[in-house]
Short mmCIF file of C-alpha atoms in Angstrom, two decimals:
data_model
loop_
_atom_site.label_atom_id
_atom_site.label_comp_id
_atom_site.label_asym_id
_atom_site.label_seq_id
_atom_site.Cartn_x
_atom_site.Cartn_y
_atom_site.Cartn_z
CA MET Q 116 -3.75 0.89 -23.93
CA SER Q 117 -4.15 4.55 -24.57
CA TYR Q 118 -2.51 7.24 -22.00
CA GLU Q 119 -5.89 8.27 -21.03
CA THR Q 120 -7.46 4.85 -20.69
CA ALA Q 121 -4.52 3.92 -18.20
CA LEU Q 122 -4.75 7.01 -16.42
CA ALA Q 123 -8.63 7.03 -15.76
CA GLN Q 124 -8.31 3.35 -14.76
CA MET Q 125 -5.29 4.25 -12.24
CA TYR Q 126 -7.27 7.19 -10.90
CA ALA Q 127 -9.97 4.69 -11.06
CA LEU Q 128 -8.22 2.63 -7.60
CA GLY Q 129 -9.03 6.03 -5.51
CA HIS Q 130 -6.73 7.59 -3.04
CA GLU Q 131 -4.80 6.10 -1.72
CA LEU Q 132 -6.14 6.97 2.05
CA ALA Q 133 -9.48 5.79 1.59
CA ALA Q 134 -8.37 1.74 1.50
CA THR Q 135 -8.95 -0.31 4.15
CA PRO Q 136 -4.72 -0.03 6.43
CA SER Q 137 -4.70 -4.02 5.19
CA HIS Q 138 -5.09 -2.54 1.75
CA LYS Q 139 -2.59 -0.01 2.11
CA PHE Q 140 0.10 -1.86 4.57
CA ASP Q 141 1.19 -4.90 3.11
CA LEU Q 142 4.56 -5.52 1.72
CA ALA Q 143 4.23 -8.93 1.03
CA HIS Q 144 1.74 -8.09 -1.39
CA MET Q 145 3.82 -5.90 -2.61
CA ARG Q 146 6.77 -8.50 -3.18
CA VAL Q 147 4.65 -10.52 -4.95
CA LEU Q 148 3.66 -8.46 -7.45
CA LEU Q 149 7.30 -7.56 -8.02
CA ARG Q 150 8.08 -10.92 -8.13
CA ALA Q 151 5.98 -11.86 -10.80
CA LEU Q 152 7.61 -9.02 -12.97
CA GLY Q 153 11.07 -10.05 -12.56
CA HIS Q 154 12.18 -7.56 -9.20
CA PRO Q 155 13.22 -4.85 -10.92
CA GLU Q 156 13.40 -3.26 -7.82
CA LYS Q 157 16.61 -5.63 -7.38
CA LYS Q 158 17.99 -4.23 -10.29
CA LEU Q 159 18.66 -0.68 -9.05
CA GLU Q 160 20.92 0.90 -6.78
CA CYS Q 161 18.54 3.09 -4.21
CA VAL Q 162 18.77 6.03 -1.99
CA LEU Q 163 15.58 6.00 0.18
CA ILE Q 164 14.01 9.12 2.00
CA ALA Q 165 11.57 9.17 4.61
CA GLY Q 166 10.21 11.61 6.77
CA THR Q 167 7.39 13.90 7.94
CA ASN Q 168 8.91 17.43 5.85
CA GLY Q 169 11.71 17.74 3.53
CA LYS Q 170 11.25 14.19 1.45
CA GLY Q 171 10.82 15.93 -1.62
CA SER Q 172 13.20 18.94 -1.48
CA THR Q 173 15.78 16.73 -0.32
CA ALA Q 174 15.42 13.92 -2.90
CA ALA Q 175 15.10 17.14 -5.62
CA THR Q 176 18.33 18.51 -4.33
CA LEU Q 177 20.50 15.53 -4.04
CA ALA Q 178 18.89 14.12 -7.66
CA SER Q 179 20.43 17.16 -9.27
CA ILE Q 180 23.36 17.00 -7.77
CA LEU Q 181 23.62 13.44 -9.05
CA GLN Q 182 23.11 14.69 -12.16
CA ALA Q 183 25.82 17.38 -12.43
CA SER Q 184 28.10 14.69 -11.51
CA GLY Q 185 27.69 13.03 -14.86
CA LEU Q 186 25.46 9.80 -12.78
CA LYS Q 187 21.64 8.80 -14.75
CA THR Q 188 19.41 9.42 -12.68
CA GLY Q 189 15.92 8.18 -11.62
CA LEU Q 190 13.75 10.35 -9.27
CA TYR Q 191 10.24 9.22 -7.73
CA THR Q 192 8.51 11.43 -5.59
CA SER Q 193 4.50 12.10 -4.53
CA PRO Q 194 2.41 13.76 -4.78
CA HIS Q 195 2.44 15.61 -8.58
CA LEU Q 196 1.17 19.23 -8.94
CA LEU Q 197 -0.71 18.60 -12.45
CA ARG Q 198 0.29 15.25 -13.99
CA ILE Q 199 1.29 12.04 -12.89
CA ASN Q 200 3.90 11.71 -14.56
CA GLU Q 201 5.60 14.20 -13.05
CA ARG Q 202 6.50 11.50 -10.22
CA ILE Q 203 9.00 9.18 -12.37
CA ARG Q 204 11.39 11.04 -14.10
CA VAL Q 205 15.28 10.47 -15.09
CA ASN Q 206 17.71 12.94 -15.68
CA GLY Q 207 15.13 15.55 -14.99
CA SER Q 208 12.67 14.25 -17.84
CA PRO Q 209 8.97 12.27 -16.88
CA ILE Q 210 8.03 9.40 -17.77
CA GLY Q 211 6.70 9.98 -21.44
CA ASP Q 212 2.80 9.39 -21.46
CA ASP Q 213 3.52 6.03 -24.37
CA GLU Q 214 5.45 4.45 -21.66
CA PHE Q 215 3.15 5.04 -19.35
CA ALA Q 216 0.64 3.40 -20.76
CA LEU Q 217 2.85 0.57 -21.93
CA LEU Q 218 3.62 -0.21 -18.17
CA HIS Q 219 0.76 0.40 -16.64
CA ASP Q 220 -0.67 -2.19 -19.03
CA VAL Q 221 2.42 -4.57 -18.08
CA VAL Q 222 1.52 -3.99 -14.18
CA ASP Q 223 -2.20 -3.89 -14.83
CA ARG Q 224 -2.32 -7.28 -16.39
CA THR Q 225 0.18 -8.81 -14.02
CA ALA Q 226 -1.76 -7.77 -10.94
CA GLU Q 227 -4.92 -8.93 -12.25
CA ARG Q 228 -3.66 -12.83 -13.01
CA LEU Q 229 -1.87 -12.92 -9.36
CA VAL Q 230 -5.56 -12.00 -8.04
CA GLY Q 231 -7.35 -14.71 -10.52
CA GLU Q 232 -5.27 -17.22 -9.46
CA GLY Q 233 -5.51 -16.50 -6.15
CA GLU Q 234 -1.76 -14.96 -5.21
CA LEU Q 235 -3.19 -11.60 -4.55
CA PRO Q 236 -5.94 -11.12 -2.25
CA TRP Q 237 -7.32 -7.84 -3.94
CA HIS Q 238 -6.21 -6.00 -7.07
CA PRO Q 239 -3.03 -3.01 -5.72
CA SER Q 240 -3.24 0.02 -4.51
CA PHE Q 241 -3.03 3.22 -6.44
CA PHE Q 242 0.76 3.77 -5.24
CA GLU Q 243 1.21 -0.21 -5.64
CA MET Q 244 0.55 -0.15 -9.22
CA LEU Q 245 2.50 3.50 -9.44
CA THR Q 246 5.45 2.51 -7.71
CA ALA Q 247 5.64 -1.28 -9.25
CA MET Q 248 5.68 0.57 -12.75
CA ALA Q 249 8.34 3.06 -11.53
CA PHE Q 250 10.67 0.05 -10.84
CA GLU Q 251 9.91 -1.18 -13.96
CA TYR Q 252 10.75 1.81 -15.98
CA PHE Q 253 14.08 2.65 -14.02
CA ALA Q 254 15.39 -0.96 -14.42
CA ARG Q 255 14.93 -0.37 -18.00
CA SER Q 256 16.19 2.90 -18.35
CA ARG Q 257 18.72 1.51 -16.21
CA PRO Q 258 19.68 5.28 -14.59
CA ASP Q 259 22.85 4.63 -12.63
CA VAL Q 260 21.28 5.68 -9.26
CA VAL Q 261 17.24 5.85 -8.30
CA VAL Q 262 16.46 8.25 -5.81
CA LEU Q 263 12.80 6.77 -4.13
CA GLU Q 264 11.02 9.08 -1.81
CA VAL Q 265 8.88 6.99 0.78
CA GLY Q 266 5.14 7.33 -0.05
CA MET Q 267 3.77 7.54 3.78
CA GLY Q 268 5.26 6.00 6.95
CA GLY Q 269 8.54 3.97 5.76
CA ARG Q 270 8.03 0.74 7.24
CA LEU Q 271 5.86 -0.51 5.14
CA ASP Q 272 5.58 1.58 2.85
CA ALA Q 273 5.17 0.43 -1.05
CA THR Q 274 9.02 1.42 -1.66
CA ASN Q 275 10.29 0.05 1.24
CA VAL Q 276 10.87 -3.16 -0.73
CA VAL Q 277 14.90 -1.96 -1.87
CA ASP Q 278 18.13 -2.18 -0.60
CA PRO Q 279 19.20 1.16 -0.22
CA ARG Q 280 22.72 2.19 -0.45
CA VAL Q 281 21.21 4.98 1.80
CA SER Q 282 18.88 5.48 3.97
CA VAL Q 283 17.44 8.92 5.21
CA ILE Q 284 15.89 10.15 7.10
CA THR Q 285 14.27 13.73 7.00
CA ASP Q 286 12.22 15.70 10.05
CA ILE Q 287 9.70 14.21 11.93
CA SER Q 288 6.78 15.76 13.29
CA LEU Q 289 2.53 15.12 13.14
CA ASP Q 290 0.97 14.10 9.96
CA HIS Q 291 -1.47 11.15 8.67
CA GLN Q 292 -1.70 10.50 12.47
CA LYS Q 293 -4.65 7.97 11.83
CA TYR Q 294 -2.60 6.21 9.61
CA LEU Q 295 0.88 6.19 11.37
CA GLY Q 296 0.38 6.74 15.53
CA ASN Q 297 -0.69 9.17 17.38
CA THR Q 298 2.55 11.02 18.83
CA VAL Q 299 6.27 11.63 17.21
CA CYS Q 300 7.44 8.55 18.62
CA GLU Q 301 4.93 6.13 16.75
CA ILE Q 302 5.57 8.17 13.87
CA ALA Q 303 9.26 7.45 14.00
CA ARG Q 304 9.01 4.28 14.17
CA GLU Q 305 7.96 4.03 11.12
CA LYS Q 306 9.97 6.26 9.30
CA VAL Q 307 13.22 4.30 10.74
CA GLY Q 308 11.74 0.88 8.96
CA ILE Q 309 13.47 2.10 6.09
CA ILE Q 310 17.21 1.32 8.49
CA ARG Q 311 18.65 -1.89 7.16
CA GLY Q 312 21.17 -3.77 9.39
CA GLY Q 313 24.79 -2.77 8.19
CA GLY Q 314 23.38 0.23 6.20
CA VAL Q 315 24.23 3.87 6.02
CA VAL Q 316 21.75 6.39 7.43
CA VAL Q 317 21.58 9.91 6.84
CA THR Q 318 20.36 12.53 9.42
CA LEU Q 319 19.94 14.88 11.45
CA PRO Q 320 19.33 16.10 14.76
CA GLN Q 321 15.62 16.53 15.63
CA MET Q 322 12.99 16.19 17.93
CA PRO Q 323 14.09 14.19 21.69
CA ASP Q 324 11.59 11.44 20.74
CA ALA Q 325 12.28 11.15 17.40
CA ASN Q 326 16.11 11.25 18.03
CA ASP Q 327 15.52 8.09 20.51
CA ILE Q 328 13.83 6.28 18.30
CA ILE Q 329 16.39 6.84 15.56
CA GLY Q 330 19.21 6.12 17.17
CA ASN Q 331 17.88 2.80 19.22
CA ALA Q 332 17.05 2.05 15.67
CA ILE Q 333 20.97 2.42 14.16
CA LEU Q 334 22.37 1.29 17.03
CA ASP Q 335 19.88 -1.88 17.11
CA LEU Q 336 21.10 -2.66 13.30
CA GLY Q 337 24.31 -2.09 13.99
CA ALA Q 338 23.75 0.70 10.30
CA ARG Q 339 26.25 3.53 10.34
CA ALA Q 340 24.89 6.86 11.04
CA ALA Q 341 26.34 9.15 8.57
CA SER Q 342 25.92 12.95 10.50
CA ALA Q 343 24.57 16.33 7.80
CA VAL Q 344 24.99 18.46 10.76
CA PRO Q 345 28.53 19.87 8.86
CA PHE Q 346 26.28 20.94 6.28
CA VAL Q 347 24.11 23.09 8.09
CA PRO Q 348 25.22 26.76 8.25
CA PRO Q 349 24.80 28.29 11.81
CA VAL Q 350 21.25 30.01 11.52
CA SER Q 351 19.73 33.07 13.93
CA PRO Q 352 16.30 33.84 13.78
CA GLY Q 353 16.99 36.71 12.18
CA SER Q 354 19.04 35.21 9.38
CA ALA Q 355 17.33 36.49 6.52
CA GLU Q 356 20.69 37.63 5.04
CA PHE Q 357 20.92 33.42 3.92
CA TRP Q 358 17.92 34.13 0.95
CA GLU Q 359 18.22 37.36 -1.63
CA ASN Q 360 18.04 37.95 -5.56
CA ALA Q 361 20.97 37.12 -6.14
CA LYS Q 362 22.38 39.21 -9.23
CA LYS Q 363 26.22 39.53 -9.35
CA THR Q 364 28.66 37.75 -10.79
CA LEU Q 365 30.16 34.87 -8.78
CA THR Q 366 33.21 33.31 -7.65
CA THR Q 367 34.09 30.46 -6.38
CA GLY Q 368 36.84 27.41 -6.20
CA ASP Q 369 37.02 26.73 -10.41
CA THR Q 370 32.94 27.61 -10.90
CA GLU Q 371 31.91 31.39 -12.00
CA VAL Q 372 28.47 32.08 -12.44
CA THR Q 373 27.46 35.35 -14.09
CA GLY Q 374 24.44 37.08 -15.18
CA LYS Q 375 20.96 37.39 -13.15
CA ILE Q 376 20.17 34.27 -11.46
CA THR Q 377 16.42 34.86 -11.24
CA GLY Q 378 14.34 35.53 -7.95
CA PRO Q 379 15.27 34.56 -4.49
CA ARG Q 380 18.18 31.79 -3.31
CA SER Q 381 19.64 30.46 -0.65
CA ARG Q 382 23.60 31.33 -0.53
CA TYR Q 383 26.37 30.70 2.17
CA PRO Q 384 29.77 29.24 1.87
CA LEU Q 385 30.41 25.70 2.94
CA GLN Q 386 32.86 23.17 3.66
CA VAL Q 387 32.61 20.21 1.55
CA MET Q 388 34.69 17.19 1.02
CA GLY Q 389 37.89 19.31 2.00
CA GLN Q 390 36.83 22.12 -0.28
CA GLN Q 391 35.04 25.34 -0.02
CA ILE Q 392 31.79 25.56 -2.14
CA LEU Q 393 29.12 28.32 -2.40
CA VAL Q 394 25.84 26.51 -1.97
CA GLU Q 395 23.16 28.58 -3.79
CA SER Q 396 19.66 27.31 -4.06
CA PRO Q 397 16.60 28.02 -5.56
CA LEU Q 398 15.14 26.26 -1.79
CA ILE Q 399 13.88 29.13 0.51
CA GLY Q 400 13.82 29.17 3.93
CA ARG Q 401 15.70 27.89 7.28
CA HIS Q 402 13.91 24.78 6.86
CA GLN Q 403 15.28 24.33 3.39
CA LEU Q 404 19.16 24.37 5.21
CA ARG Q 405 18.16 21.36 6.56
CA ASN Q 406 16.79 19.64 3.55
CA ILE Q 407 19.87 20.77 1.60
CA ALA Q 408 22.47 19.83 3.94
CA LEU Q 409 21.00 15.70 4.23
CA ALA Q 410 21.33 16.21 0.09
CA ILE Q 411 25.09 16.82 0.37
CA ALA Q 412 25.75 13.94 3.04
CA THR Q 413 23.71 11.70 1.35
CA ALA Q 414 26.36 13.07 -2.35
CA GLU Q 415 29.70 12.42 0.01
CA SER Q 416 28.40 8.92 1.48
CA LEU Q 417 27.60 8.07 -2.38
CA HIS Q 418 31.08 9.35 -3.31
CA ASN Q 419 32.69 7.12 -0.66
CA GLN Q 420 31.22 4.00 -1.82
CA GLY Q 421 32.41 4.27 -4.68
CA PHE Q 422 30.56 6.80 -6.62
CA ALA Q 423 33.92 8.72 -7.76
CA GLN Q 424 31.99 11.47 -10.18
CA ILE Q 425 30.21 13.04 -7.18
CA THR Q 426 32.75 15.97 -6.43
CA ALA Q 427 32.48 19.17 -4.24
CA ASN Q 428 32.33 20.92 -7.88
CA THR Q 429 29.27 18.66 -8.37
CA ILE Q 430 27.64 18.79 -5.27
CA GLU Q 431 27.74 23.17 -5.64
CA ARG Q 432 26.39 22.82 -9.71
CA GLY Q 433 23.81 20.01 -8.17
CA ILE Q 434 22.57 22.58 -5.62
CA ARG Q 435 22.19 25.10 -8.10
CA GLU Q 436 20.48 23.92 -10.84
CA THR Q 437 17.47 21.99 -8.42
CA HIS Q 438 14.46 22.28 -9.77
CA TRP Q 439 11.70 21.58 -7.52
CA PRO Q 440 8.93 23.63 -8.14
CA GLY Q 441 5.67 24.92 -6.07
CA ARG Q 442 8.21 25.20 -2.67
CA PHE Q 443 8.47 28.90 -1.62
CA GLN Q 444 8.51 29.67 -5.87
CA VAL Q 445 8.29 33.36 -6.66
CA VAL Q 446 6.22 34.76 -9.66
CA PRO Q 447 7.35 38.27 -10.16
CA ALA Q 448 5.22 41.13 -10.37
CA ALA Q 449 3.66 41.71 -14.20
CA GLY Q 450 1.66 43.60 -16.49
CA GLY Q 451 -0.27 45.39 -12.96
CA ALA Q 452 -0.34 41.36 -10.51
CA PRO Q 453 1.30 41.59 -8.07
CA GLU Q 454 4.11 38.95 -6.74
CA VAL Q 455 2.79 35.54 -6.05
CA VAL Q 456 4.93 33.15 -3.80
CA LEU Q 457 3.53 29.50 -3.94
CA ASP Q 458 4.42 27.24 -1.70
CA VAL Q 459 2.91 23.95 -0.37
CA ALA Q 460 2.43 23.94 3.36
CA HIS Q 461 -0.08 21.14 4.00
CA ASN Q 462 0.51 20.12 7.52
CA PRO Q 463 1.68 21.75 10.73
CA ALA Q 464 5.20 21.72 10.67
CA GLY Q 465 4.90 23.18 6.83
CA ALA Q 466 3.28 26.17 8.23
CA TRP Q 467 5.22 27.08 10.51
CA ALA Q 468 8.72 26.49 8.11
CA LEU Q 469 6.20 28.81 5.36
CA ARG Q 470 5.42 31.91 8.05
CA SER Q 471 9.15 31.32 9.30
CA THR Q 472 9.80 32.19 6.19
CA LEU Q 473 7.68 34.88 4.96
CA SER Q 474 8.98 36.35 8.13
CA ALA Q 475 12.05 36.68 6.77
CA ALA Q 476 11.54 37.34 3.32
CA TYR Q 477 8.44 39.83 3.40
CA GLU Q 478 8.97 41.57 7.20
CA ASP Q 479 6.01 43.66 7.46
CA ARG Q 480 4.48 43.52 3.96
CA PRO Q 481 0.94 42.96 3.89
CA ILE Q 482 0.19 39.72 2.70
CA THR Q 483 -3.17 38.30 0.81
CA MET Q 484 -3.50 34.39 1.07
CA VAL Q 485 -5.06 31.75 -1.06
CA PHE Q 486 -5.58 28.71 0.87
CA GLY Q 487 -7.19 25.12 0.11
CA VAL Q 488 -6.31 21.86 1.29
CA MET Q 489 -7.56 18.13 1.80
CA ARG Q 490 -10.25 17.50 4.19
CA ASP Q 491 -7.97 14.76 5.91
CA LYS Q 492 -4.80 16.67 7.33
CA ALA Q 493 -4.91 19.15 10.49
CA VAL Q 494 -6.81 21.66 8.56
CA SER Q 495 -7.70 23.68 12.20
CA GLU Q 496 -3.97 23.82 13.51
CA VAL Q 497 -2.72 25.01 10.13
CA ALA Q 498 -4.94 27.24 9.39
CA GLU Q 499 -4.28 28.75 12.95
CA ILE Q 500 -0.39 29.21 12.07
CA LEU Q 501 -1.17 30.64 8.70
CA PHE Q 502 -3.78 32.71 8.72
CA PRO Q 503 -2.98 34.94 11.38
CA ILE Q 504 -0.21 36.33 9.11
CA ALA Q 505 -2.62 37.53 6.52
CA GLU Q 506 -5.04 41.03 6.37
CA ARG Q 507 -7.35 38.70 3.98
CA VAL Q 508 -7.65 34.82 3.27
CA VAL Q 509 -9.55 33.86 -0.02
CA LEU Q 510 -10.76 30.40 0.24
CA THR Q 511 -10.94 27.47 -2.12
CA GLN Q 512 -10.69 24.13 -3.27
CA ALA Q 513 -8.59 22.09 -5.50
CA ASN Q 514 -10.30 19.84 -8.20
CA ASN Q 515 -9.83 16.62 -6.45
CA PRO Q 516 -12.66 14.58 -3.73
CA ARG Q 517 -10.39 14.87 -0.86
CA SER Q 518 -10.46 18.50 -0.76
CA ALA Q 519 -12.12 20.42 1.78
CA THR Q 520 -15.03 22.56 0.85
CA ALA Q 521 -14.08 26.22 2.16
CA GLY Q 522 -17.38 26.16 3.95
CA GLU Q 523 -15.63 23.65 5.96
CA ILE Q 524 -12.36 25.41 5.99
CA ARG Q 525 -14.00 27.86 7.31
CA GLN Q 526 -15.87 26.33 9.96
CA ALA Q 527 -12.37 24.66 10.92
CA ALA Q 528 -10.38 28.48 11.11
CA SER Q 529 -13.67 29.71 13.31
CA ARG Q 530 -11.25 30.49 15.97
CA VAL Q 531 -8.74 32.59 14.20
CA ASP Q 532 -9.97 36.47 13.43
CA VAL Q 533 -9.16 37.23 9.67
CA ASP Q 534 -10.66 38.59 6.81
CA ILE Q 535 -11.80 35.63 5.14
CA ARG Q 536 -13.39 35.41 1.93
CA GLU Q 537 -14.81 32.00 -0.37
CA ALA Q 538 -14.03 31.24 -4.06
CA SER Q 539 -15.56 28.49 -6.01
CA ASP Q 540 -12.19 26.95 -7.51
CA VAL Q 541 -8.34 28.44 -7.55
CA ASN Q 542 -8.75 30.61 -10.82
CA ALA Q 543 -11.24 32.46 -9.00
CA ALA Q 544 -9.17 32.65 -5.39
CA LEU Q 545 -6.65 34.05 -7.05
CA ALA Q 546 -8.32 36.42 -9.71
CA GLU Q 547 -10.15 37.61 -6.55
CA ALA Q 548 -6.68 37.62 -4.35
CA GLU Q 549 -5.14 39.54 -7.14
CA ARG Q 550 -7.62 42.11 -7.15
CA ILE Q 551 -7.68 42.93 -3.98
CA ALA Q 552 -3.44 42.54 -3.28
CA GLY Q 553 -3.45 45.48 -6.09
CA PRO Q 554 -0.43 45.87 -8.37
CA GLY Q 555 2.39 46.64 -5.57
CA GLY Q 556 0.29 43.67 -3.65
CA LEU Q 557 2.10 40.29 -2.44
CA VAL Q 558 -0.33 36.89 -3.15
CA VAL Q 559 1.01 33.99 -1.10
CA VAL Q 560 -1.05 30.85 -2.49
CA THR Q 561 -0.43 27.40 -0.10
CA GLY Q 562 -1.69 24.49 1.65
CA SER Q 563 -2.53 21.27 -0.72
CA ILE Q 564 0.08 20.81 -3.26
CA TYR Q 565 -2.93 20.72 -5.90
CA ILE Q 566 -3.60 24.13 -4.69
CA VAL Q 567 -0.41 25.38 -5.74
CA GLY Q 568 -0.51 23.30 -8.90
CA GLU Q 569 -3.77 24.55 -10.09
CA ALA Q 570 -2.60 28.21 -9.13
CA MET Q 571 0.75 27.69 -11.30
CA LEU Q 572 -0.95 26.32 -13.90
CA ALA Q 573 -3.33 29.71 -13.76
CA LEU Q 574 0.19 32.22 -13.71
CA GLY Q 575 1.62 30.33 -16.37
CA ALA Q 576 4.84 29.43 -13.76
CA ARG Q 577 7.34 26.57 -14.95
CA ILE Q 578 6.31 22.56 -13.22
#
């Protein structure tokens, strides 16, 4: 089977959220499929990360730390910016097209046989297929540790068949209410489904309702909580000093970094494993300080479980070398084109985080915004958070059947008094925004990850 055929068959399964909940939420079916594949998930040492926001940033930072520690590291994330291969990585390199096609053929043939024999009631979903392929790929690649980002929820997510070394719960807020519940309590109950009896749980204090659910789950299961609080620097509302363009030589411990480091960075000293390090991350914003802290606490927990390669110095280097594109990624002004900020902000919590970071990093600078989002998101609420900080908004849609049209977004944002334009696609929206902003302006591209991915492609930004 060719890569193109495998890809077409995967996408023909339709988007996960278009299926009925019974098709999506049933780990028994996932276990049947994995048993037929020889249980590749049982051959892996894993960290499992759930939450509403920050899962991907935490996973990417942790994976970079593990790799900097000399550990062969698998990383499974979702969704992708441009190519599905981005979701499955070993030591930062995505799965190759040939391997993807081969593993799709293996998993798909196995699934078809199970359906034919009556062991599965229907073909596995897109995410179940991809997760099974990832497990099989990692089992064959034999990484030392695999970092898994939960797709949605936790309790019944396809990734939640592993026995993780560490479970991590990032910030919980409202998203996917149709599937996870209408309150933070209900959503938190789904997220804590990744906690194992007697296992280690890394988390941070958050909303009281979520704290109660997480704390009770830890007590009920006899799990051990590992707080990331010691790794969060003190932050005040006006703490813009935590992010800046780093251009000078930095010396900390036994580490020296010389030369210009392109783009804004989060920079602050921190005590880790009895040693002071300089945290320097490309992940910008107050919310990212929490995600970085979760990654550090998880790395320390793994060190305490026997991964002695992880040290304060490798944690420092791994944070510095983290690559997680599309999260407050800055494309500098060049050739008459304005500066562009690319950031995924597809739910209210993400929108507030972006708004806060823009206020700190670009105070009083006029913003022209390119915005597009999936129609199953809280479009009105996200628009009402983000649009007021822009002078003009250019609405568009990604090349994705779930994308809300510009007209649908305009209607959802009817209560916001802002100059709104429309463009047929991301390229046209970007061109219009750049024309409006001018060489000295600022363009912010946000909303769906697919909008950001298409804009990155148009701008030639690194993915």
